[in-house]
């Protein structure tokens, strides 16, 4: 136990469970720390088209993880594979890619929610590495403001292993 930690002991039916919690004196989440600068890949696509592709993949994704793979290896593609539901893959032919190849695993529900929060225009998706957060933003916004915050509306989606 450290400074500021609280411990709760729960007892019942011959079982004791200890829960320890500590208040962190920081803003949560520290989103600036998870966004890298200068993405290796930037993809631009219509928000409705992108959201619909993630929603279609979600129908085939695992009920437990909702995991899908978003990749830009040549073509921009969303895919998933579940032993009970089968395989899904959709190429986003109208998406525009700048930069190298990249791929990331995502919870499709979070991606859909983030995209819908950005409105109906084009969305830019910034990718770095397979285990790095992705940055979704309105495509017409300035890249970065002087304080390091992305311009326009934006959302950060954390990756997951697929």
PDB file of C-alpha atoms in Angstrom:
ATOM      1  CA  UNK A   1       0.000   0.000   0.000  1.00  0.00           C
ATOM      2  CA  UNK A   2       1.293   3.411  -0.935  1.00  0.00           C
ATOM      3  CA  UNK A   3       0.289   6.917  -0.065  1.00  0.00           C
ATOM      4  CA  UNK A   4      -3.383   7.496  -0.847  1.00  0.00           C
ATOM      5  CA  UNK A   5      -4.204   3.795  -1.268  1.00  0.00           C
ATOM      6  CA  UNK A   6      -7.445   2.393   0.141  1.00  0.00           C
ATOM      7  CA  UNK A   7      -8.002  -1.270   0.943  1.00  0.00           C
ATOM      8  CA  UNK A   8     -11.371  -3.006   1.247  1.00  0.00           C
ATOM      9  CA  UNK A   9     -11.693  -6.509   2.656  1.00  0.00           C
ATOM     10  CA  UNK A  10     -14.845  -8.318   1.617  1.00  0.00           C
ATOM     11  CA  UNK A  11     -15.750 -11.429   3.570  1.00  0.00           C
ATOM     12  CA  UNK A  12     -18.511 -13.924   3.169  1.00  0.00           C
ATOM     13  CA  UNK A  13     -19.194 -17.648   2.798  1.00  0.00           C
ATOM     14  CA  UNK A  14     -15.651 -18.602   3.778  1.00  0.00           C
ATOM     15  CA  UNK A  15     -14.103 -16.361   1.137  1.00  0.00           C
ATOM     16  CA  UNK A  16     -12.091 -13.187   1.670  1.00  0.00           C
ATOM     17  CA  UNK A  17     -11.349 -10.795  -1.160  1.00  0.00           C
ATOM     18  CA  UNK A  18      -9.119  -7.760  -0.808  1.00  0.00           C
ATOM     19  CA  UNK A  19      -9.517  -4.839  -3.196  1.00  0.00           C
ATOM     20  CA  UNK A  20      -6.933  -2.075  -3.191  1.00  0.00           C
ATOM     21  CA  UNK A  21      -7.432   1.190  -5.031  1.00  0.00           C
ATOM     22  CA  UNK A  22      -5.323   4.295  -5.310  1.00  0.00           C
ATOM     23  CA  UNK A  23      -6.392   7.744  -6.413  1.00  0.00           C
ATOM     24  CA  UNK A  24      -4.147   8.995  -9.186  1.00  0.00           C
ATOM     25  CA  UNK A  25      -3.664  12.721  -9.127  1.00  0.00           C
ATOM     26  CA  UNK A  26      -3.673  13.200 -12.905  1.00  0.00           C
ATOM     27  CA  UNK A  27      -6.101  13.835 -15.688  1.00  0.00           C
ATOM     28  CA  UNK A  28      -7.424  10.613 -17.166  1.00  0.00           C
ATOM     29  CA  UNK A  29      -6.842   9.506 -19.784  1.00  0.00           C
ATOM     30  CA  UNK A  30      -3.491  11.118 -20.567  1.00  0.00           C
ATOM     31  CA  UNK A  31      -4.421  11.088 -24.237  1.00  0.00           C
ATOM     32  CA  UNK A  32      -1.547  13.321 -25.343  1.00  0.00           C
ATOM     33  CA  UNK A  33       0.849  10.559 -24.306  1.00  0.00           C
ATOM     34  CA  UNK A  34      -0.781   7.956 -26.574  1.00  0.00           C
ATOM     35  CA  UNK A  35      -0.796  10.065 -29.730  1.00  0.00           C
ATOM     36  CA  UNK A  36       2.460   9.960 -31.637  1.00  0.00           C
ATOM     37  CA  UNK A  37       3.443  12.689 -34.058  1.00  0.00           C
ATOM     38  CA  UNK A  38       3.954  12.327 -37.802  1.00  0.00           C
ATOM     39  CA  UNK A  39       1.868   9.266 -38.703  1.00  0.00           C
ATOM     40  CA  UNK A  40       3.419   6.672 -40.971  1.00  0.00           C
ATOM     41  CA  UNK A  41       0.092   6.273 -42.783  1.00  0.00           C
ATOM     42  CA  UNK A  42      -2.891   8.591 -43.250  1.00  0.00           C
ATOM     43  CA  UNK A  43      -6.153   7.317 -44.740  1.00  0.00           C
ATOM     44  CA  UNK A  44      -9.033   9.557 -45.781  1.00  0.00           C
ATOM     45  CA  UNK A  45     -12.523   8.194 -46.384  1.00  0.00           C
ATOM     46  CA  UNK A  46     -16.136   9.322 -46.092  1.00  0.00           C
ATOM     47  CA  UNK A  47     -17.402   8.947 -42.515  1.00  0.00           C
ATOM     48  CA  UNK A  48     -20.589   7.159 -43.551  1.00  0.00           C
ATOM     49  CA  UNK A  49     -18.726   4.710 -45.794  1.00  0.00           C
ATOM     50  CA  UNK A  50     -16.124   3.959 -43.116  1.00  0.00           C
ATOM     51  CA  UNK A  51     -18.726   3.535 -40.371  1.00  0.00           C
ATOM     52  CA  UNK A  52     -20.820   1.199 -42.547  1.00  0.00           C
ATOM     53  CA  UNK A  53     -17.767  -0.961 -43.319  1.00  0.00           C
ATOM     54  CA  UNK A  54     -16.936  -1.313 -39.610  1.00  0.00           C
ATOM     55  CA  UNK A  55     -20.608  -2.108 -38.866  1.00  0.00           C
ATOM     56  CA  UNK A  56     -20.625  -4.840 -41.527  1.00  0.00           C
ATOM     57  CA  UNK A  57     -17.429  -6.343 -40.078  1.00  0.00           C
ATOM     58  CA  UNK A  58     -18.909  -6.204 -36.572  1.00  0.00           C
ATOM     59  CA  UNK A  59     -21.618  -8.678 -37.642  1.00  0.00           C
ATOM     60  CA  UNK A  60     -18.900 -11.278 -38.208  1.00  0.00           C
ATOM     61  CA  UNK A  61     -16.647 -10.345 -35.271  1.00  0.00           C
ATOM     62  CA  UNK A  62     -16.458 -12.237 -32.005  1.00  0.00           C
ATOM     63  CA  UNK A  63     -19.173 -11.368 -29.469  1.00  0.00           C
ATOM     64  CA  UNK A  64     -16.482 -11.270 -26.803  1.00  0.00           C
ATOM     65  CA  UNK A  65     -13.902  -8.938 -28.383  1.00  0.00           C
ATOM     66  CA  UNK A  66     -15.654  -7.264 -31.352  1.00  0.00           C
ATOM     67  CA  UNK A  67     -12.184  -7.233 -32.899  1.00  0.00           C
ATOM     68  CA  UNK A  68     -11.545  -6.286 -36.511  1.00  0.00           C
ATOM     69  CA  UNK A  69      -8.385  -5.625 -38.475  1.00  0.00           C
ATOM     70  CA  UNK A  70      -7.972  -2.269 -40.217  1.00  0.00           C
ATOM     71  CA  UNK A  71      -5.140  -2.349 -42.715  1.00  0.00           C
ATOM     72  CA  UNK A  72      -3.608  -0.308 -45.472  1.00  0.00           C
ATOM     73  CA  UNK A  73      -1.287  -2.712 -47.227  1.00  0.00           C
ATOM     74  CA  UNK A  74      -1.726  -1.598 -50.790  1.00  0.00           C
ATOM     75  CA  UNK A  75      -5.522  -1.349 -50.536  1.00  0.00           C
ATOM     76  CA  UNK A  76      -7.395  -0.118 -47.469  1.00  0.00           C
ATOM     77  CA  UNK A  77      -9.261  -3.059 -45.973  1.00  0.00           C
ATOM     78  CA  UNK A  78     -11.348  -4.011 -42.930  1.00  0.00           C
ATOM     79  CA  UNK A  79     -11.506  -7.701 -42.037  1.00  0.00           C
ATOM     80  CA  UNK A  80     -12.371 -10.133 -39.272  1.00  0.00           C
ATOM     81  CA  UNK A  81     -12.519 -13.874 -38.797  1.00  0.00           C
ATOM     82  CA  UNK A  82     -14.541 -15.799 -36.210  1.00  0.00           C
ATOM     83  CA  UNK A  83     -14.799 -19.612 -36.156  1.00  0.00           C
ATOM     84  CA  UNK A  84     -18.550 -19.477 -35.442  1.00  0.00           C
ATOM     85  CA  UNK A  85     -19.500 -16.592 -37.743  1.00  0.00           C
ATOM     86  CA  UNK A  86     -17.089 -16.945 -40.618  1.00  0.00           C
ATOM     87  CA  UNK A  87     -14.810 -14.547 -42.395  1.00  0.00           C
ATOM     88  CA  UNK A  88     -15.419 -10.986 -43.537  1.00  0.00           C
ATOM     89  CA  UNK A  89     -13.279  -8.633 -45.619  1.00  0.00           C
ATOM     90  CA  UNK A  90     -14.144  -5.398 -47.364  1.00  0.00           C
ATOM     91  CA  UNK A  91     -11.844  -3.244 -49.454  1.00  0.00           C
ATOM     92  CA  UNK A  92     -12.561   0.479 -49.236  1.00  0.00           C
ATOM     93  CA  UNK A  93     -11.873   1.404 -52.850  1.00  0.00           C
ATOM     94  CA  UNK A  94     -12.839   5.041 -52.320  1.00  0.00           C
ATOM     95  CA  UNK A  95     -10.358   5.507 -49.454  1.00  0.00           C
ATOM     96  CA  UNK A  96      -7.218   7.509 -50.144  1.00  0.00           C
ATOM     97  CA  UNK A  97      -3.938   6.460 -48.540  1.00  0.00           C
ATOM     98  CA  UNK A  98      -0.782   8.494 -48.032  1.00  0.00           C
ATOM     99  CA  UNK A  99       2.369   6.918 -46.615  1.00  0.00           C
ATOM    100  CA  UNK A 100       3.523   3.379 -46.019  1.00  0.00           C
ATOM    101  CA  UNK A 101       1.706   0.188 -45.185  1.00  0.00           C
ATOM    102  CA  UNK A 102       0.140  -0.199 -41.743  1.00  0.00           C
ATOM    103  CA  UNK A 103      -2.336  -2.385 -39.870  1.00  0.00           C
ATOM    104  CA  UNK A 104      -4.027  -2.290 -36.476  1.00  0.00           C
ATOM    105  CA  UNK A 105      -6.587  -4.342 -34.564  1.00  0.00           C
ATOM    106  CA  UNK A 106      -9.569  -2.428 -33.168  1.00  0.00           C
ATOM    107  CA  UNK A 107     -12.803  -2.963 -31.285  1.00  0.00           C
ATOM    108  CA  UNK A 108     -15.260  -2.153 -34.082  1.00  0.00           C
ATOM    109  CA  UNK A 109     -17.775  -0.637 -31.642  1.00  0.00           C
ATOM    110  CA  UNK A 110     -15.265   1.997 -30.527  1.00  0.00           C
ATOM    111  CA  UNK A 111     -14.267   2.790 -34.110  1.00  0.00           C
ATOM    112  CA  UNK A 112     -17.911   3.243 -35.150  1.00  0.00           C
ATOM    113  CA  UNK A 113     -18.638   5.478 -32.164  1.00  0.00           C
ATOM    114  CA  UNK A 114     -15.567   7.628 -32.844  1.00  0.00           C
ATOM    115  CA  UNK A 115     -16.380   8.010 -36.548  1.00  0.00           C
ATOM    116  CA  UNK A 116     -20.006   8.951 -35.864  1.00  0.00           C
ATOM    117  CA  UNK A 117     -18.841  11.578 -33.401  1.00  0.00           C
ATOM    118  CA  UNK A 118     -16.876  13.313 -36.160  1.00  0.00           C
ATOM    119  CA  UNK A 119     -19.868  14.084 -38.355  1.00  0.00           C
ATOM    120  CA  UNK A 120     -20.768  13.263 -41.951  1.00  0.00           C
ATOM    121  CA  UNK A 121     -17.802  14.622 -43.917  1.00  0.00           C
ATOM    122  CA  UNK A 122     -14.526  12.930 -44.713  1.00  0.00           C
ATOM    123  CA  UNK A 123     -12.549  11.344 -41.873  1.00  0.00           C
ATOM    124  CA  UNK A 124      -8.788  11.065 -41.716  1.00  0.00           C
ATOM    125  CA  UNK A 125      -7.350   8.047 -39.891  1.00  0.00           C
ATOM    126  CA  UNK A 126      -3.725   8.382 -38.741  1.00  0.00           C
ATOM    127  CA  UNK A 127      -1.837   5.141 -38.172  1.00  0.00           C
ATOM    128  CA  UNK A 128       1.593   4.493 -36.700  1.00  0.00           C
ATOM    129  CA  UNK A 129       2.201   0.891 -35.670  1.00  0.00           C
ATOM    130  CA  UNK A 130       0.187  -2.217 -34.933  1.00  0.00           C
ATOM    131  CA  UNK A 131       0.099  -1.579 -31.181  1.00  0.00           C
ATOM    132  CA  UNK A 132      -0.203   2.222 -31.323  1.00  0.00           C
ATOM    133  CA  UNK A 133      -3.402   4.185 -30.822  1.00  0.00           C
ATOM    134  CA  UNK A 134      -5.063   5.543 -33.938  1.00  0.00           C
ATOM    135  CA  UNK A 135      -6.191   9.115 -34.348  1.00  0.00           C
ATOM    136  CA  UNK A 136      -9.425   9.821 -36.207  1.00  0.00           C
ATOM    137  CA  UNK A 137     -10.169  13.417 -37.158  1.00  0.00           C
ATOM    138  CA  UNK A 138     -12.191  15.529 -39.505  1.00  0.00           C
ATOM    139  CA  UNK A 139     -10.267  15.519 -42.778  1.00  0.00           C
ATOM    140  CA  UNK A 140     -10.602  19.258 -43.385  1.00  0.00           C
ATOM    141  CA  UNK A 141      -8.963  20.246 -40.070  1.00  0.00           C
ATOM    142  CA  UNK A 142      -5.443  21.579 -39.721  1.00  0.00           C
ATOM    143  CA  UNK A 143      -2.919  18.896 -38.828  1.00  0.00           C
ATOM    144  CA  UNK A 144      -1.879  20.238 -35.440  1.00  0.00           C
ATOM    145  CA  UNK A 145      -2.404  23.367 -33.412  1.00  0.00           C
ATOM    146  CA  UNK A 146       0.586  25.132 -31.782  1.00  0.00           C
ATOM    147  CA  UNK A 147      -0.169  23.429 -28.422  1.00  0.00           C
ATOM    148  CA  UNK A 148       0.237  19.961 -29.991  1.00  0.00           C
ATOM    149  CA  UNK A 149      -3.483  19.159 -29.985  1.00  0.00           C
ATOM    150  CA  UNK A 150      -4.858  17.859 -33.306  1.00  0.00           C
ATOM    151  CA  UNK A 151      -6.910  20.453 -35.168  1.00  0.00           C
ATOM    152  CA  UNK A 152     -10.697  20.135 -35.541  1.00  0.00           C
ATOM    153  CA  UNK A 153     -12.745  17.365 -33.947  1.00  0.00           C
ATOM    154  CA  UNK A 154     -10.825  14.188 -33.220  1.00  0.00           C
ATOM    155  CA  UNK A 155     -10.984  10.877 -31.386  1.00  0.00           C
ATOM    156  CA  UNK A 156      -8.361   8.438 -30.146  1.00  0.00           C
ATOM    157  CA  UNK A 157      -9.045   4.693 -30.372  1.00  0.00           C
ATOM    158  CA  UNK A 158      -6.750   2.272 -28.596  1.00  0.00           C
ATOM    159  CA  UNK A 159      -5.532  -0.823 -30.453  1.00  0.00           C
ATOM    160  CA  UNK A 160      -6.069  -4.461 -29.576  1.00  0.00           C
ATOM    161  CA  UNK A 161      -4.293  -7.641 -30.565  1.00  0.00           C
ATOM    162  CA  UNK A 162      -6.207  -9.621 -33.183  1.00  0.00           C
TER     163      UNK A 162
END
